């Protein structure tokens, strides 16, 4: 999932207590994960939804390929269920704009709202009117403060966070023949999504690959500092075999540092699809794999959850969509699986 500038959320303590111990993704309040594949609206319920002439609003945090894919998944599912999408907005990571988007959308009387709350505190107030009017709220990756499942919202839907980190570790191990030294560049913020992904990588290396050792660790909050951090890491560890980078934005900076140093051997794994990072991968550069979520599936599951809530069905508090590992060999298929669009022409042509 694309996690640039997402805001901090509580519950790192729950993550540390449960996530590593059980090697599985847990929710923002320690909830057990339900696979998105388990969430579907039965065919015999579709007519009831269509007859209800329900409406939905998609109130997003930003605009990106990831958001476009989530929107497509949700829109296709709503179309199947006869639910009209009456608003689609982008807040540009502005909590005040998101609140305005919610107020504007409420004029159109939606029965379902899908959204990523930008800030747990301000979002709690922003969604209050929708909550009080009985709108079924389905959240992407974040949760307003003190909201109660089943009463205030239908579900939080996000990636299978542990699997994303684990698959990144497995891919790096494969590229390094399961031996050598590793650098770990993690997201330096209290946010359960990135924390779980990053820690799952570290846990997998430490538990599953005894001949691989993390010798350098550095947190990052500003992606612009990635090149500087990588240069310092390489200065102390010139023979570093591989580097994990928390997401693709800062991975571009790490890649720039390796190129500036003439380093063609240190391998990079990162999370979330990116054209510049994928180009290096298909050209046989430092990047060995990119792990992504199935963004289209996130949208489908969010829409299906909202529809089930309208029907009065019980919905799980926390739902996760699968992860997919993109390599030079399968980048086209992985792009489709994640985003339901073709990989950029530059990436596909460079891989020929």
XYZ file of C-alpha atoms in Angstrom:
352
model
C 0.000 0.000 0.000
C 1.349 3.681 -0.649
C 2.106 5.157 2.820
C 3.676 8.549 2.116
C 2.880 11.051 4.874
C 0.217 8.932 6.579
C -0.343 10.062 10.095
C 0.642 8.395 13.327
C -1.780 6.098 15.110
C -1.740 4.556 18.548
C -1.317 0.860 19.342
C 2.339 0.131 18.663
C 2.309 -1.646 22.013
C -0.360 -4.034 20.725
C 1.717 -4.641 17.621
C 4.836 -5.463 19.593
C 2.932 -7.720 21.952
C 0.924 -9.567 19.321
C 2.340 -9.083 15.843
C 5.822 -10.501 16.254
C 4.726 -13.175 18.679
C 2.088 -14.631 16.407
C 3.624 -13.777 13.050
C 0.422 -12.315 11.722
C -1.110 -8.967 10.957
C -3.129 -7.330 13.735
C -5.369 -4.276 13.630
C -4.862 -0.797 15.080
C -6.336 -1.979 18.393
C -4.861 -5.472 18.262
C -7.770 -6.995 16.301
C -7.394 -10.385 14.632
C -7.269 -10.157 10.837
C -9.917 -11.607 8.520
C -8.763 -12.327 4.923
C -10.510 -10.164 2.343
C -11.334 -13.309 0.373
C -13.789 -14.209 3.141
C -15.766 -11.004 2.531
C -18.419 -11.251 -0.169
C -22.056 -10.418 -0.776
C -23.995 -13.586 -1.676
C -25.795 -13.565 -5.001
C -29.156 -14.062 -3.283
C -28.670 -10.748 -1.439
C -27.907 -8.664 -4.523
C -31.517 -8.057 -5.543
C -32.323 -6.655 -2.108
C -29.452 -4.201 -2.421
C -30.464 -3.169 -5.925
C -34.040 -2.603 -4.821
C -32.817 -0.402 -1.990
C -31.296 2.140 -4.381
C -28.434 2.797 -1.989
C -25.692 5.389 -2.418
C -21.984 5.441 -1.593
C -19.285 8.100 -1.290
C -15.538 7.490 -1.718
C -13.723 10.161 0.288
C -10.004 9.587 -0.131
C -6.928 11.078 1.484
C -5.005 11.680 -1.761
C -4.785 10.869 -5.470
C -2.389 8.177 -6.727
C -2.213 4.938 -8.709
C -2.927 3.134 -5.446
C -6.058 5.207 -4.746
C -7.185 4.794 -8.362
C -6.971 1.010 -7.952
C -8.873 1.045 -4.647
C -11.517 3.238 -6.293
C -11.795 0.867 -9.249
C -12.238 -2.155 -6.997
C -14.893 -0.402 -4.927
C -16.686 1.049 -7.952
C -16.868 -2.312 -9.733
C -18.293 -4.000 -6.641
C -20.826 -1.228 -6.061
C -21.887 -1.472 -9.707
C -22.426 -5.232 -9.279
C -24.598 -4.540 -6.247
C -26.580 -1.699 -7.807
C -25.183 0.887 -5.372
C -24.662 4.335 -6.896
C -21.393 6.168 -6.224
C -22.487 9.779 -5.679
C -19.136 11.341 -4.695
C -15.418 10.669 -5.127
C -13.004 13.149 -3.551
C -9.322 13.643 -2.692
C -8.263 15.595 0.396
C -4.616 15.999 -0.621
C -3.493 14.947 2.883
C -5.354 17.951 4.316
C -7.540 17.058 7.307
C -9.570 20.275 6.967
C -10.246 19.506 3.295
C -11.300 15.982 4.246
C -13.801 17.363 6.743
C -15.190 19.662 4.055
C -15.411 16.697 1.653
C -17.430 14.750 4.233
C -19.830 17.675 4.773
C -20.317 18.098 1.017
C -20.880 14.381 0.481
C -23.466 14.199 3.262
C -25.707 16.534 1.254
C -26.058 13.660 -1.230
C -27.292 11.301 1.514
C -24.867 8.383 1.128
C -25.661 5.125 2.884
C -21.989 4.061 2.796
C -18.760 6.051 3.084
C -15.357 4.584 2.267
C -12.427 6.683 3.467
C -8.942 6.808 4.931
C -9.148 9.040 8.034
C -6.166 11.377 7.907
C -5.890 11.975 11.633
C -7.455 9.868 14.395
C -8.469 12.880 16.517
C -9.772 15.332 13.918
C -11.372 12.508 11.905
C -13.411 11.441 14.931
C -15.184 14.798 14.802
C -15.254 14.968 11.002
C -17.197 11.718 10.650
C -19.543 12.453 13.576
C -22.489 13.575 11.430
C -22.210 10.541 9.172
C -21.961 8.238 12.177
C -24.985 9.823 13.894
C -27.072 9.475 10.731
C -26.321 5.752 10.511
C -24.039 5.881 7.475
C -22.029 2.672 7.218
C -18.387 3.713 7.580
C -15.614 1.520 6.174
C -12.101 2.818 6.784
C -8.883 2.202 4.904
C -5.846 1.574 7.146
C -6.668 4.111 9.869
C -9.323 4.550 12.550
C -10.850 7.643 14.191
C -10.122 7.910 17.905
C -12.494 6.058 20.256
C -14.685 4.693 17.438
C -16.280 1.380 18.377
C -16.636 -1.467 15.895
C -20.190 -2.447 15.082
C -21.569 0.763 16.562
C -19.555 3.511 14.873
C -17.955 1.755 11.894
C -18.222 -1.478 9.931
C -14.520 -2.341 9.450
C -10.961 -1.213 8.900
C -9.500 -2.728 5.716
C -5.788 -2.772 4.943
C -2.906 -4.904 3.624
C -1.693 -8.186 5.060
C 1.087 -6.233 6.714
C 3.077 -9.107 8.150
C 3.072 -10.917 4.819
C 4.366 -7.825 3.029
C 7.394 -7.654 5.324
C 7.915 -11.402 5.265
C 7.788 -11.596 1.483
C 10.322 -8.765 1.281
C 12.664 -10.708 3.584
C 12.209 -13.903 1.582
C 12.916 -12.081 -1.689
C 16.089 -10.478 -0.337
C 17.264 -13.791 1.080
C 16.776 -15.423 -2.306
C 18.830 -12.699 -4.009
C 21.606 -13.040 -1.398
C 21.678 -16.877 -1.304
C 20.437 -16.604 2.300
C 23.699 -15.215 3.636
C 25.395 -11.874 4.198
C 24.879 -8.507 5.863
C 21.708 -6.425 5.702
C 20.704 -2.810 6.297
C 17.233 -2.057 7.663
C 15.715 1.367 6.926
C 12.395 1.541 8.751
C 9.645 4.164 9.128
C 10.431 6.235 12.213
C 6.855 6.889 13.347
C 4.237 5.239 15.540
C 1.950 3.967 12.777
C 0.744 0.380 12.941
C 0.746 -0.137 9.154
C 4.394 0.671 8.479
C 5.528 -0.615 11.877
C 4.156 -4.086 11.199
C 5.506 -4.246 7.667
C 8.978 -3.133 8.750
C 9.136 -5.336 11.844
C 7.915 -8.367 9.898
C 10.941 -8.019 7.617
C 13.293 -7.855 10.585
C 11.587 -10.723 12.414
C 11.744 -12.962 9.339
C 15.440 -12.303 8.723
C 16.301 -12.943 12.372
C 14.151 -16.074 12.724
C 14.372 -17.731 9.311
C 17.804 -16.844 7.936
C 20.583 -17.569 10.471
C 23.345 -16.746 7.976
C 21.983 -13.268 7.317
C 22.636 -10.497 9.844
C 21.134 -7.022 10.140
C 24.250 -4.944 10.844
C 22.822 -1.454 10.238
C 19.490 0.040 11.329
C 18.168 3.535 10.699
C 14.726 5.080 11.024
C 13.421 7.547 8.477
C 10.515 9.979 8.652
C 11.464 12.280 5.762
C 11.922 10.423 2.437
C 14.210 13.221 1.248
C 16.841 12.010 3.736
C 17.038 8.500 2.267
C 20.127 9.136 0.127
C 21.960 10.723 3.062
C 21.038 7.805 5.343
C 22.118 5.247 2.762
C 25.465 6.975 2.234
C 26.168 6.901 5.974
C 25.131 3.251 6.175
C 27.389 2.289 3.265
C 30.313 4.270 4.682
C 30.259 2.119 7.817
C 29.343 -1.082 5.958
C 30.908 -0.943 2.461
C 30.261 -4.651 1.877
C 26.561 -4.505 2.719
C 24.809 -7.322 0.905
C 21.284 -5.950 0.914
C 19.018 -3.158 2.152
C 15.354 -3.145 3.124
C 13.645 0.240 2.602
C 10.277 0.902 4.233
C 8.558 2.049 1.004
C 9.385 2.934 -2.598
C 9.787 6.708 -2.194
C 12.851 6.548 0.055
C 14.040 3.482 -1.875
C 14.658 5.835 -4.810
C 17.064 7.791 -2.587
C 18.867 4.629 -1.499
C 19.181 3.610 -5.136
C 20.655 7.029 -5.970
C 23.259 6.556 -3.215
C 24.278 3.155 -4.548
C 24.616 4.501 -8.071
C 26.679 7.478 -6.889
C 29.020 5.065 -5.150
C 29.302 2.837 -8.217
C 27.775 0.023 -6.159
C 26.193 -2.608 -8.385
C 26.129 -5.463 -5.867
C 24.057 -4.355 -2.857
C 20.487 -5.570 -3.323
C 17.384 -3.526 -2.448
C 13.916 -4.729 -1.498
C 11.088 -2.297 -0.821
C 7.307 -2.042 -0.536
C 4.699 -0.433 -2.840
C 4.938 -0.204 -6.620
C 6.977 2.589 -8.202
C 7.945 3.127 -11.824
C 11.531 4.352 -11.138
C 12.235 1.487 -8.726
C 10.652 -1.073 -11.061
C 12.738 0.239 -13.972
C 15.943 -0.471 -12.067
C 14.653 -3.934 -11.195
C 13.810 -4.993 -14.753
C 17.128 -3.612 -15.996
C 19.007 -5.921 -13.637
C 20.058 -3.167 -11.235
C 20.233 -3.147 -7.445
C 16.499 -3.609 -6.860
C 15.656 -7.291 -6.602
C 11.961 -7.189 -5.611
C 9.046 -4.911 -4.761
C 6.261 -6.175 -2.503
C 2.843 -4.584 -2.979
C -0.687 -4.960 -1.690
C -3.640 -5.919 -3.859
C -5.105 -2.417 -3.959
C -8.032 -3.312 -6.241
C -8.985 -6.074 -3.811
C -8.870 -3.590 -0.937
C -11.514 -1.502 -2.702
C -13.676 -4.509 -3.512
C -13.568 -5.710 0.087
C -14.383 -2.245 1.421
C -17.433 -1.968 -0.831
C -18.613 -5.476 0.020
C -18.240 -4.739 3.737
C -20.328 -1.593 3.457
C -23.024 -3.501 1.564
C -23.079 -6.291 4.156
C -23.471 -3.691 6.887
C -26.487 -2.211 5.062
C -27.993 -5.698 4.973
C -27.583 -5.951 8.741
C -24.940 -8.649 8.469
C -22.117 -8.911 11.009
C -18.814 -7.603 9.663
C -15.332 -8.290 11.059
C -13.506 -5.371 12.645
C -10.286 -5.806 10.697
C -9.866 -7.134 7.143
C -6.655 -7.643 5.172
C -5.970 -8.069 1.449
C -3.139 -10.262 0.111
C 0.388 -9.182 -0.794
C 2.176 -9.823 -4.078
C 5.917 -9.884 -4.789
C 6.977 -8.248 -8.053
C 10.282 -9.278 -9.642
C 11.827 -8.712 -13.042
C 10.250 -11.998 -14.177
C 6.640 -11.262 -13.203
C 6.375 -7.478 -12.982
C 3.568 -7.225 -15.556
C 1.442 -9.864 -13.841
C 2.147 -8.407 -10.391
C 1.138 -4.906 -11.514
C -2.152 -6.253 -12.791
C -2.726 -8.279 -9.638
C -2.089 -5.259 -7.441
C -3.581 -2.348 -9.352
C -5.642 -3.987 -12.144
C -3.853 -1.848 -14.743
C -0.952 -2.520 -17.090
C 2.545 -1.825 -15.812
C 4.059 1.388 -17.245
C 5.246 1.001 -20.835
C 8.732 2.073 -19.792
C 8.924 -0.853 -17.354
C 7.597 -3.435 -19.799
C 9.815 -2.236 -22.661
C 12.922 -2.136 -20.461
C 12.289 -5.728 -19.452
C 12.294 -7.030 -23.018
